[in-house]
Amino acid sequence: MQNAPSLEMQAELYMKMQVVRLLEEAIGRLHKEGRTRGPIHRCDGQEAVGIGATAALEREDIVTSTHRGHAHYVGKGVDTGRLMAEIMGRATGTCRGRGGHMLVADREVGLLGGCGIVGGALPVAVGQALAFQVRRQPSVVLAFYGDGAAQIGACHEAMNAAALWKLPLVFLCEHNLYGLTVHARAQSSVADLASRAAGYGIPGEIVDGNDVLAVHAATARAVQRARRGEGPTLVEAKTYRLLGFSTSDVGGYQPAEEVAAWKPRDPIPNMAARLAAELGADRVAALDADAAAEVERAVAFALESPLPAIGELDAGEYVKGAA
Amino acid sequence: MAELRYAEALHAALLGEMRRDPSVVVFGEDVGVYGGVFKVTRDMQAEFGPERVRDTPISEQVIAGMAVGASMMGLKPVAEIMYVDFLPLCLDQLLNQASVLPFVWGDQVTLPFVLRTQGGAGAGAGAQHSKSLEAMVAHIPGIKVVMPATPADAKGLLAAAIRDPNPVVFIEHKFLYNTRGPVPDGEHLVEIGKAAIARPGSDVTIVASSRMVLESLKAAEALAAEGISAEVVDIRTLRPLDTETIVGSVRRTHRCVVVNEGWRFGGYGAELAATIGELAFGWLDAPVARLGALDMPVPYSQPLELATIPDAARIAAAARDAVRAGHG
Ligand SMILES: Cc1ncc(C[n+]2csc(CCOP(=O)(O)OP(=O)(O)O)c2C)c(N)n1
Ligand SMILES: [Mg+2]
């Protein structure tokens, strides 16, 4: 395989997926205990997309995310303690508790950032990529969006503009078959969203979104193309959301057979088996233990952290000084 | 000090800022080769090239979103939305991105961009090209809203807007582009957030913005002939509002008319009237009179169109009533 990551890197990708899974399970428990606020969107079953794609980036590259961004956040290198603190509205969160789980940003690691408006970050990503191009910076923007977001006008505007100007931008469509509760077949004129790339004159590639190495390889090709100044690529990762839309989803629209068919494709046990064959079951168990310990630390850090002080609202609505 | 048209003054400000700061970029529909449908970016692409002066597709969401994204990454975009009537197409980017991100991302980004647009009725452009939607943007926290009335302010406020670290929506008026006035040469900056006394007076304060300042000045001239001394306050910046200058004037004159070309109901005049009511109630000798556009689409046919927006005669009548009420 082109650019196949080393076994050590594969182990890291696996561990990051496991961190995301365990972090979300912890969020699920906290939600049941009534300790979280608002709806939280988990990505159980989709971890390979966010982790595999972000692994193809450099620190200076920028990621724009969605309402379902935990794997993007962790993949881009956000500290899990500060991430968890943000999700719990704490002063130590990456955004000091102002953003919450849908609006996480961390400039230090190139996450700018989460977005709760479906498709809303895509025009912003165009601007970020434009700045890289105009300023002759060799960085790229990786913009995640969903199969639901693919149907919004902003997505079309962004793709046309990015293709027109050959911006260093990778559109990564996380196709999990649903936009909220509505199946893609009831939302999209085409089953394969990558086919739309042809309409913008850019390459479109379909990849198994449950295979972290395949996602990584496809994204890496797209990133290299963008860095060479050849413009955007649309990568469509086929995946599936094993749980509900969010913590407030009451279900009833994902047929049991569909979930059952996707369950064996869960990227985490599959990657675990692959790694165990190469590195041994003990190593995988050690990675699992490391991931669990990291999540435990992150949750503890978040819960110990203070809530923000009301006084910070007095700062006023504007930034002062010169631009 | 040269005598310039409002459009030329805007052009001078843009030119000055682009020469001064290579991170300033201009983009929008028809701004490049053609130089903008109101010619504000005339000849700029020839000087700065198509990368810094860029024609965009007809994609308002991308124009605004690009301003957000590019400004957070170090550029200073001056984006153009051809008509304020098209601003709703990119309102999401203003409301849900520009207003939101600097604060909710915990001060990790600033968004130093300007979104230039123009509005106003009276040109026979019809209901979809004649509105005044400043109240809609002035409602949004974190965004500054500027509406210059004179060529000098057009230059000074645009330069200041480009240097401002916050998003600025800069609303021009299609009827003002050809108006002339003295404009300082070279660098000229007018502080955002400061109103101006366009004409001093002692009997009644008329608070107005954009083209309504010119109508208010005409009204003040007519009132002077009747022995009524009207003070005209040009608010220039709608958000943040210079309440000090406005309230200071009302406390001196004890009567006030607020004039805005946008719809009256829920309009910008309501904000002005409420602010004056809160801060100058004890000084008022008459209720604050509020003039705005009729609450309906702007008709095409000229007599109908002109009947929907405030003008000098209506402003003078409102001021006269306020003064009479004050004596009663
Ligand atoms: C503009 C907009 N419309 C609707 C919503 C409500 N909403 C939130 S997520 C979502 C579904 C999005 O589907 P998709 O893009 O496929 O993402 P997924 O949830 O599957 O990850 C909807 C309709 C929203 N947040 N923003
Ligand atoms: Mg989806």
XYZ file of C-alpha atoms and ligand atoms in Angstrom:
678
model
C 0.000 0.000 0.000
C 1.146 3.528 -0.798
C 2.394 5.358 2.292
C 1.493 2.406 4.494
C 2.049 3.555 8.055
C 4.591 1.700 10.156
C 3.293 -0.818 12.658
C 4.066 1.627 15.436
C 1.960 4.256 13.744
C -0.795 1.708 13.222
C -0.678 0.988 16.924
C -1.054 4.697 17.603
C -4.011 4.971 15.243
C -5.632 2.047 17.005
C -5.077 3.571 20.398
C -6.514 6.903 19.302
C -9.652 5.171 18.017
C -9.933 3.412 21.327
C -9.489 6.704 23.186
C -12.368 8.197 21.205
C -14.568 5.157 21.855
C -13.853 5.093 25.583
C -14.181 8.846 25.884
C -17.614 8.698 24.267
C -18.628 5.783 26.443
C -17.624 7.839 29.456
C -19.697 10.732 28.099
C -22.598 8.295 27.707
C -22.300 7.284 31.350
C -22.073 10.884 32.505
C -25.129 11.666 30.402
C -27.097 8.846 32.057
C -26.101 10.253 35.427
C -27.445 13.628 34.307
C -24.032 15.276 34.467
C -23.720 16.451 30.856
C -25.635 19.303 29.229
C -27.332 19.449 25.844
C -27.306 16.808 23.134
C -23.946 15.137 22.532
C -23.202 13.458 19.211
C -21.135 10.303 19.456
C -19.377 8.660 16.545
C -19.296 5.026 17.705
C -18.388 2.956 14.672
C -16.997 5.920 12.722
C -13.762 6.456 14.641
C -11.616 5.208 11.756
C -12.653 8.155 9.580
C -11.600 10.952 11.908
C -8.513 9.191 13.211
C -7.299 7.880 9.849
C -7.847 11.154 7.999
C -6.275 13.481 10.536
C -3.222 11.218 10.735
C -2.396 12.325 7.189
C -1.901 15.927 8.350
C 0.884 18.034 9.769
C 0.356 20.105 12.869
C 0.156 23.343 10.817
C -2.643 21.937 8.674
C -6.142 22.961 9.690
C -9.153 20.785 10.393
C -12.713 22.051 10.249
C -15.124 19.744 11.968
C -18.817 19.136 12.454
C -21.277 18.487 15.275
C -19.874 14.944 15.464
C -16.226 15.787 15.890
C -14.717 13.835 18.777
C -12.582 11.657 16.493
C -11.444 14.729 14.539
C -10.500 16.491 17.758
C -8.565 13.580 19.208
C -6.979 12.785 15.863
C -5.696 16.331 15.406
C -4.058 16.121 18.788
C -6.275 18.027 21.185
C -5.338 17.167 24.752
C -8.031 14.772 25.951
C -8.221 16.344 29.396
C -8.878 19.806 27.999
C -11.283 18.306 25.450
C -13.258 16.539 28.141
C -13.181 19.709 30.236
C -14.658 21.642 27.299
C -17.403 19.043 26.915
C -18.133 19.437 30.625
C -18.181 23.254 30.367
C -15.114 23.788 32.516
C -12.767 26.761 32.674
C -9.874 24.489 31.712
C -11.540 23.447 28.434
C -9.909 24.316 25.135
C -12.448 27.139 24.745
C -12.791 27.816 28.471
C -16.192 26.146 28.486
C -17.744 28.585 26.054
C -18.044 26.230 23.115
C -19.171 22.854 24.345
C -18.741 19.609 22.485
C -19.909 20.906 19.081
C -17.697 23.977 19.071
C -14.298 22.741 20.122
C -11.311 24.582 18.718
C -7.643 24.385 19.572
C -5.497 26.678 17.499
C -2.257 25.188 18.860
C -2.948 21.880 17.137
C -4.707 23.276 14.062
C -8.319 22.561 14.952
C -10.488 25.502 13.770
C -12.842 23.961 14.525
C -16.124 22.306 15.480
C -19.385 23.557 13.984
C -23.009 22.912 14.923
C -24.457 24.348 11.740
C -24.644 21.591 9.160
C -22.284 22.552 6.320
C -21.541 25.896 7.966
C -17.816 25.317 8.257
C -17.312 24.519 4.567
C -17.299 28.158 3.353
C -14.992 28.962 6.275
C -12.651 26.177 5.155
C -12.547 27.786 1.712
C -11.352 31.010 3.334
C -8.740 29.225 5.415
C -7.404 27.462 2.334
C -7.471 30.737 0.422
C -5.300 32.306 3.108
C -2.783 29.455 2.817
C -2.688 29.893 -0.946
C -2.428 33.691 -0.950
C 0.207 33.681 1.783
C 2.163 30.927 0.017
C 2.000 28.691 3.056
C 2.401 24.990 2.274
C -0.459 23.911 4.546
C -3.807 22.351 3.719
C -7.286 22.354 5.177
C -9.160 19.120 5.848
C -12.894 19.785 5.998
C -15.104 17.055 7.419
C -18.780 17.014 6.513
C -21.610 14.508 6.585
C -23.802 12.913 3.951
C -26.556 15.180 5.242
C -24.348 18.259 4.913
C -23.617 17.279 1.316
C -27.175 18.361 0.485
C -26.836 21.957 1.692
C -26.154 24.862 -0.646
C -23.067 25.983 1.248
C -21.420 22.671 0.368
C -21.950 23.219 -3.332
C -20.735 26.807 -3.172
C -17.638 25.751 -1.258
C -16.751 22.906 -3.614
C -17.127 25.005 -6.715
C -15.024 27.849 -5.324
C -12.312 25.556 -3.963
C -12.099 23.663 -7.246
C -12.168 26.858 -9.296
C -9.183 28.319 -7.457
C -7.394 25.005 -6.851
C -7.321 25.659 -3.139
C -5.366 23.367 -0.795
C -8.471 21.768 0.644
C -9.617 18.190 1.169
C -13.352 17.578 1.480
C -13.846 14.524 3.625
C -17.395 13.236 3.518
C -18.270 11.013 6.412
C -21.091 9.014 4.879
C -22.791 7.251 7.768
C -26.061 6.636 5.882
C -28.111 9.083 7.925
C -28.727 12.782 8.251
C -30.242 12.889 11.714
C -32.999 10.262 11.372
C -33.445 10.308 7.609
C -31.720 7.676 5.501
C -29.459 8.896 2.709
C -31.709 7.292 0.102
C -34.407 9.752 1.153
C -32.030 12.733 1.101
C -29.557 12.308 -1.690
C -30.033 12.125 -5.445
C -27.016 9.815 -5.630
C -25.828 6.981 -3.398
C -22.161 7.765 -3.937
C -21.442 11.360 -3.061
C -17.943 11.038 -4.512
C -19.628 11.014 -7.905
C -20.428 14.680 -7.417
C -16.721 15.487 -7.564
C -16.894 15.104 -11.336
C -19.325 18.009 -11.449
C -16.670 20.234 -9.921
C -13.859 18.836 -12.021
C -12.017 17.378 -9.037
C -11.113 13.796 -8.166
C -13.553 11.874 -6.015
C -12.589 8.733 -4.204
C -14.638 6.253 -2.228
C -12.933 4.587 0.676
C -13.931 2.066 3.324
C -14.514 4.396 6.232
C -14.266 1.564 8.720
C -10.694 0.792 7.738
C -8.422 3.286 9.414
C -5.485 2.469 7.134
C -7.555 2.865 3.989
C -8.896 6.214 5.178
C -5.394 7.320 6.032
C -4.044 6.324 2.619
C -6.813 8.014 0.649
C -6.571 11.191 2.707
C -2.803 11.219 2.403
C -3.105 11.105 -1.403
C -5.605 13.970 -1.331
C -3.436 15.981 1.057
C -0.373 15.527 -1.126
C -2.323 16.609 -4.169
C -3.535 19.701 -2.319
C -0.018 20.490 -1.131
C 1.275 20.232 -4.667
C -1.147 23.006 -5.599
C -3.392 20.750 -7.660
C -6.519 21.615 -5.723
C -9.180 19.862 -3.739
C -10.205 16.222 -3.637
C -13.463 14.764 -2.402
C -12.907 11.670 -0.290
C -16.071 9.815 0.598
C -15.664 7.488 3.556
C -18.447 4.911 3.758
C -19.212 4.226 7.372
C -22.035 3.740 9.810
C -23.168 5.292 13.067
C -23.743 2.336 15.376
C -25.574 4.367 18.014
C -28.201 7.103 17.859
C -27.850 10.558 16.386
C -27.137 12.069 19.784
C -27.655 11.443 23.466
C -31.232 12.677 23.023
C -32.106 10.297 20.161
C -34.971 7.933 21.069
C -34.260 5.701 18.049
C -36.674 3.635 15.994
C -35.416 4.419 12.502
C -32.244 2.338 12.174
C -33.451 -1.167 11.217
C -32.029 -3.874 13.485
C -30.762 -5.818 10.444
C -28.858 -2.768 9.260
C -27.157 -2.287 12.613
C -26.469 -6.011 12.788
C -24.889 -5.949 9.342
C -22.559 -3.102 10.282
C -21.693 -4.315 13.755
C -19.078 -6.835 12.517
C -17.459 -3.995 10.611
C -16.784 -2.005 13.787
C -13.328 -0.560 13.043
C -11.946 -1.037 16.539
C -12.178 -4.820 17.057
C -11.155 -5.300 13.433
C -8.040 -3.206 13.842
C -7.355 -4.926 17.162
C -7.382 -8.321 15.422
C -5.098 -7.037 12.665
C -2.645 -5.606 15.152
C -2.748 -8.668 17.376
C -1.649 -10.760 14.415
C 1.341 -8.474 13.872
C 2.261 -7.316 17.361
C 0.671 -9.901 19.624
C -2.433 -9.798 21.782
C -0.460 -8.531 24.769
C 0.563 -5.393 22.939
C -3.054 -4.726 21.968
C -4.157 -5.265 25.550
C -1.479 -2.800 26.647
C -2.748 -0.242 24.122
C -6.272 -0.742 25.425
C -5.055 -0.225 28.964
C -3.205 2.950 27.937
C -6.308 4.281 26.224
C -8.457 3.506 29.257
C -5.975 5.194 31.573
C -5.828 8.275 29.363
C -9.616 8.578 29.297
C -9.809 8.058 33.035
C -7.289 10.866 33.542
C -9.161 13.090 31.101
C -12.506 12.565 32.824
C -10.988 13.097 36.250
C -9.265 16.280 35.084
C -12.534 17.589 33.653
C -14.570 16.801 36.731
C -11.983 18.323 39.073
C -11.764 21.474 36.984
C -13.623 24.622 38.022
C -16.551 26.092 36.142
C -15.832 29.459 34.504
C -16.267 32.628 36.531
C -19.280 34.764 35.550
C -17.034 37.824 35.656
C -15.409 36.950 32.353
C -18.625 37.960 30.591
C -17.736 41.572 31.409
C -14.951 41.624 28.822
C -17.270 43.240 26.263
C -18.291 42.080 22.841
C -15.352 43.360 20.814
C -11.652 42.740 20.441
C -9.706 45.899 21.163
C -6.652 47.303 19.435
C -5.556 47.059 15.823
C -6.132 44.107 13.542
C -8.529 68.319 0.861
C -9.985 67.233 -2.462
C -13.582 67.298 -3.591
C -14.499 63.646 -4.179
C -17.537 61.586 -4.888
C -18.537 59.126 -2.160
C -17.599 56.194 -4.436
C -14.197 57.779 -5.108
C -13.643 58.292 -1.399
C -14.315 54.602 -0.763
C -11.966 53.740 -3.589
C -9.274 55.980 -2.093
C -9.593 54.280 1.297
C -9.358 50.818 -0.202
C -6.431 51.782 -2.371
C -4.591 53.307 0.577
C -5.129 50.259 2.777
C -4.170 47.804 0.046
C -0.946 49.658 -0.633
C -0.199 49.905 3.051
C -0.943 46.315 4.046
C -0.329 43.335 1.735
C -2.681 41.175 3.800
C -5.686 43.207 2.637
C -7.541 41.313 -0.090
C -10.735 42.212 -1.917
C -13.253 39.737 -3.245
C -16.863 39.646 -4.346
C -19.049 39.483 -7.402
C -17.839 41.636 -10.315
C -15.252 43.475 -8.219
C -12.269 42.433 -10.337
C -12.206 42.974 -14.068
C -15.237 45.253 -14.008
C -14.331 47.108 -10.834
C -17.616 46.580 -8.995
C -21.119 47.415 -10.144
C -20.777 50.743 -8.306
C -17.144 51.099 -9.413
C -15.704 51.239 -5.918
C -12.965 48.721 -6.843
C -12.276 50.268 -10.232
C -8.796 49.539 -11.661
C -7.732 47.718 -8.534
C -7.264 44.351 -10.137
C -4.908 45.964 -12.637
C -2.734 47.243 -9.800
C -2.906 44.341 -7.351
C -3.628 41.341 -9.550
C -6.442 38.797 -9.537
C -5.239 37.109 -6.371
C -5.754 40.186 -4.225
C -8.737 41.543 -6.144
C -10.812 38.520 -6.955
C -14.033 37.976 -8.843
C -16.026 35.299 -7.070
C -18.803 33.020 -8.228
C -22.320 34.119 -7.303
C -21.975 32.416 -3.960
C -22.857 34.730 -1.109
C -22.318 32.091 1.567
C -18.836 31.441 0.289
C -18.053 35.151 0.035
C -18.952 35.692 3.686
C -17.568 32.360 4.879
C -14.347 33.026 3.044
C -14.044 36.342 4.856
C -14.446 34.489 8.152
C -11.958 31.736 7.296
C -9.355 33.920 5.622
C -9.434 36.521 8.385
C -8.821 33.932 11.081
C -5.746 32.815 9.126
C -4.076 36.192 8.790
C -5.637 37.959 5.815
C -7.703 41.130 6.056
C -10.509 40.520 3.596
C -12.747 43.259 2.289
C -15.601 41.250 0.837
C -18.424 42.746 -1.168
C -22.065 41.711 -1.192
C -23.533 43.579 -4.132
C -26.879 44.478 -2.554
C -27.846 44.361 1.112
C -30.932 42.509 -0.116
C -28.587 39.552 -0.769
C -27.135 39.665 2.714
C -29.733 37.195 4.045
C -28.078 34.565 1.844
C -24.968 34.838 3.963
C -26.586 35.796 7.241
C -25.734 32.359 8.619
C -22.049 33.107 8.255
C -22.489 36.380 10.128
C -24.794 35.022 12.826
C -23.423 31.549 13.357
C -19.759 31.998 12.503
C -18.506 35.596 12.604
C -20.486 36.577 15.679
C -19.900 33.285 17.436
C -16.386 31.997 16.848
C -14.148 34.594 18.510
C -16.109 34.296 21.744
C -17.066 30.626 21.872
C -13.637 29.487 20.784
C -12.298 31.233 23.864
C -10.556 34.161 22.132
C -8.390 31.895 19.964
C -9.264 33.710 16.744
C -9.960 37.249 15.649
C -11.890 37.995 12.478
C -10.601 41.256 11.025
C -12.771 41.413 7.922
C -15.053 43.981 6.341
C -18.212 43.040 4.506
C -19.085 45.945 2.207
C -22.571 46.202 0.823
C -25.071 48.863 -0.204
C -28.773 49.408 0.240
C -31.518 51.955 0.021
C -34.574 52.831 -2.021
C -35.379 55.576 -4.510
C -33.599 54.285 -7.591
C -36.417 52.231 -9.068
C -34.538 49.004 -8.443
C -37.621 47.243 -7.110
C -38.444 45.346 -3.960
C -35.479 42.961 -4.076
C -32.799 45.593 -4.643
C -33.896 48.549 -2.519
C -34.145 47.500 1.082
C -32.399 48.863 4.139
C -31.571 45.882 6.336
C -29.142 47.426 8.794
C -31.359 46.566 11.769
C -30.931 42.913 10.925
C -27.147 43.035 11.220
C -27.052 45.616 13.992
C -28.915 43.030 16.062
C -25.897 40.709 16.068
C -23.361 40.951 18.892
C -19.669 40.983 18.069
C -20.156 42.619 14.685
C -19.739 46.328 14.071
C -22.111 48.080 11.695
C -21.055 51.262 9.935
C -23.057 53.494 7.563
C -21.235 56.559 6.313
C -23.268 59.508 5.030
C -20.518 61.735 3.604
C -17.544 61.160 1.297
C -15.106 62.091 4.073
C -16.643 59.581 6.458
C -16.825 56.991 3.709
C -13.060 57.193 3.369
C -12.229 57.492 7.045
C -14.608 54.827 8.253
C -13.673 52.309 5.577
C -9.978 52.650 6.389
C -10.784 52.293 10.093
C -12.982 49.271 9.401
C -10.169 47.530 7.525
C -7.831 48.118 10.468
C -10.406 46.974 13.025
C -9.803 43.525 14.563
C -13.550 42.769 14.562
C -15.928 41.888 11.734
C -17.417 45.082 10.309
C -20.482 45.236 8.090
C -20.067 48.406 6.076
C -23.299 49.541 4.464
C -23.119 52.113 1.702
C -26.095 53.776 0.002
C -26.701 53.545 -3.723
C -27.863 57.163 -3.765
C -24.784 58.460 -2.043
C -22.173 57.107 -4.484
C -22.461 60.199 -6.662
C -22.679 62.781 -3.882
C -19.640 65.026 -3.527
C -17.815 66.480 -0.591
C -14.426 67.494 0.750
C -12.238 64.529 1.649
C -8.897 64.755 3.456
C -5.954 63.664 1.302
C -3.715 60.768 2.291
C -4.350 58.711 5.385
C -7.693 59.586 6.926
C -9.247 57.569 9.738
C -12.583 58.157 11.435
C -13.089 56.351 14.717
C -15.727 53.629 14.593
C -18.305 54.053 17.358
C -18.422 57.853 17.281
C -21.400 59.842 16.050
C -21.018 63.305 14.517
C -23.070 66.447 14.941
C -23.762 67.144 11.274
C -25.497 70.424 12.088
C -25.756 72.044 15.492
C -29.109 73.270 16.766
C -31.025 73.886 19.953
C -34.750 73.137 19.553
C -34.908 69.539 18.372
C -32.467 66.694 17.695
C -32.809 64.693 14.499
C -30.891 61.407 14.744
C -30.229 59.805 11.376
C -27.875 57.622 9.403
C -26.708 57.202 5.821
C -28.832 58.972 3.218
C -31.353 60.036 5.864
C -28.681 62.383 7.217
C -28.856 64.326 3.944
C -32.651 64.434 4.114
C -32.438 65.533 7.738
C -30.047 68.344 6.814
C -32.504 69.524 4.171
C -35.264 69.368 6.754
C -33.148 71.363 9.207
C -32.595 74.010 6.542
C -36.349 74.315 5.976
C -37.018 74.407 9.717
C -34.432 77.167 10.169
C -36.461 79.359 7.821
C -39.389 78.888 10.214
C -37.290 79.770 13.226
C -36.808 76.200 14.460
C -33.197 75.287 15.190
C -32.676 71.576 14.524
C -29.562 69.648 15.474
C -28.741 66.740 13.157
C -26.797 63.841 14.623
C -25.231 61.488 12.088
C -24.754 58.286 14.038
C -22.272 56.852 11.479
C -21.792 53.648 13.505
C -24.955 51.717 14.324
C -23.172 49.196 16.507
C -21.488 49.993 18.846
C -23.753 53.027 19.236
C -22.403 56.341 20.502
C -25.173 56.905 23.029
C -23.220 59.695 24.677
C -23.400 62.046 21.696
C -27.045 61.240 20.974
C -28.245 61.491 24.542
C -26.118 64.602 25.121
C -27.852 66.295 22.208
C -31.348 65.290 23.340
C -30.653 66.533 26.853
C -29.879 69.932 25.313
C -32.779 70.148 22.851
C -35.417 68.200 24.833
C -37.064 66.888 21.659
C -36.047 64.166 19.285
C -36.903 62.663 15.928
C -35.170 59.437 14.891
C -35.013 58.657 11.186
C -34.039 55.424 9.540
C -34.637 54.210 6.011
C -35.350 50.637 7.120
C -38.757 49.277 8.087
C -40.169 51.025 11.124
C -41.516 47.971 12.947
C -38.728 46.335 14.928
C -36.335 48.601 13.099
C -33.192 50.469 14.053
C -35.244 53.523 15.007
C -36.868 51.456 17.733
C -33.461 50.836 19.272
C -32.661 54.545 19.119
C -36.012 55.568 20.576
C -35.733 53.033 23.381
C -32.177 54.103 24.205
C -33.169 57.762 24.311
C -36.208 56.871 26.423
C -34.015 55.023 28.902
C -31.264 57.612 29.145
C -32.981 60.966 28.542
C -36.602 60.466 29.645
C -36.437 63.197 32.246
C -35.129 65.687 29.689
C -37.761 65.054 27.026
C -40.541 67.581 26.444
C -42.217 65.394 23.807
C -42.289 61.710 22.903
C -39.486 60.578 20.615
C -40.847 60.608 17.059
C -39.807 57.632 14.958
C -39.666 57.722 11.172
C -38.931 54.678 9.053
C -39.965 53.008 5.840
C -43.538 51.822 5.489
C -43.756 48.192 6.560
C -44.129 46.773 3.091
C -42.027 45.773 0.085
C -40.509 48.703 -1.809
C -42.761 49.299 -4.851
C -41.265 49.926 -8.254
C -43.319 52.828 -9.592
C -41.708 56.113 -8.542
C -44.550 57.865 -6.702
C -45.275 54.690 -4.778
C -41.617 54.044 -4.049
C -40.922 57.544 -2.765
C -44.022 57.412 -0.588
C -42.608 54.455 1.337
C -39.449 56.115 2.678
C -38.904 59.130 4.925
C -37.862 62.389 3.245
C -37.009 65.954 4.222
C -40.654 67.067 4.252
C -41.751 64.237 6.515
C -38.761 64.742 8.797
C -39.462 68.467 9.050
C -43.109 67.777 9.815
C -42.177 65.353 12.592
C -39.714 67.871 14.041
C -42.309 70.642 13.906
C -44.813 68.435 15.726
C -42.238 67.588 18.375
C -41.441 71.249 18.930
C -45.136 72.182 19.121
C -45.846 69.310 21.482
C -42.974 70.541 23.584
C -44.541 74.002 23.857
C -47.966 72.602 24.675
C -28.219 24.113 8.880
C -28.663 23.061 9.830
N -29.799 22.361 9.568
C -30.206 21.396 10.417
C -29.507 21.115 11.550
C -29.969 20.012 12.513
N -29.080 18.853 12.323
C -27.993 18.681 13.073
S -27.066 17.393 12.571
C -28.143 17.021 11.352
C -27.879 15.845 10.457
C -26.627 16.028 9.712
O -26.362 14.894 8.959
P -24.918 14.581 8.479
O -24.337 15.770 7.841
O -24.988 13.348 7.656
O -24.095 14.328 9.810
P -24.214 13.124 10.858
O -25.138 13.566 11.940
O -24.696 11.943 10.157
O -22.850 12.953 11.397
C -29.209 17.905 11.333
C -30.317 17.864 10.378
C -28.356 21.875 11.807
N -27.613 21.719 12.918
N -27.935 22.822 10.926
Mg -24.711 11.402 8.173
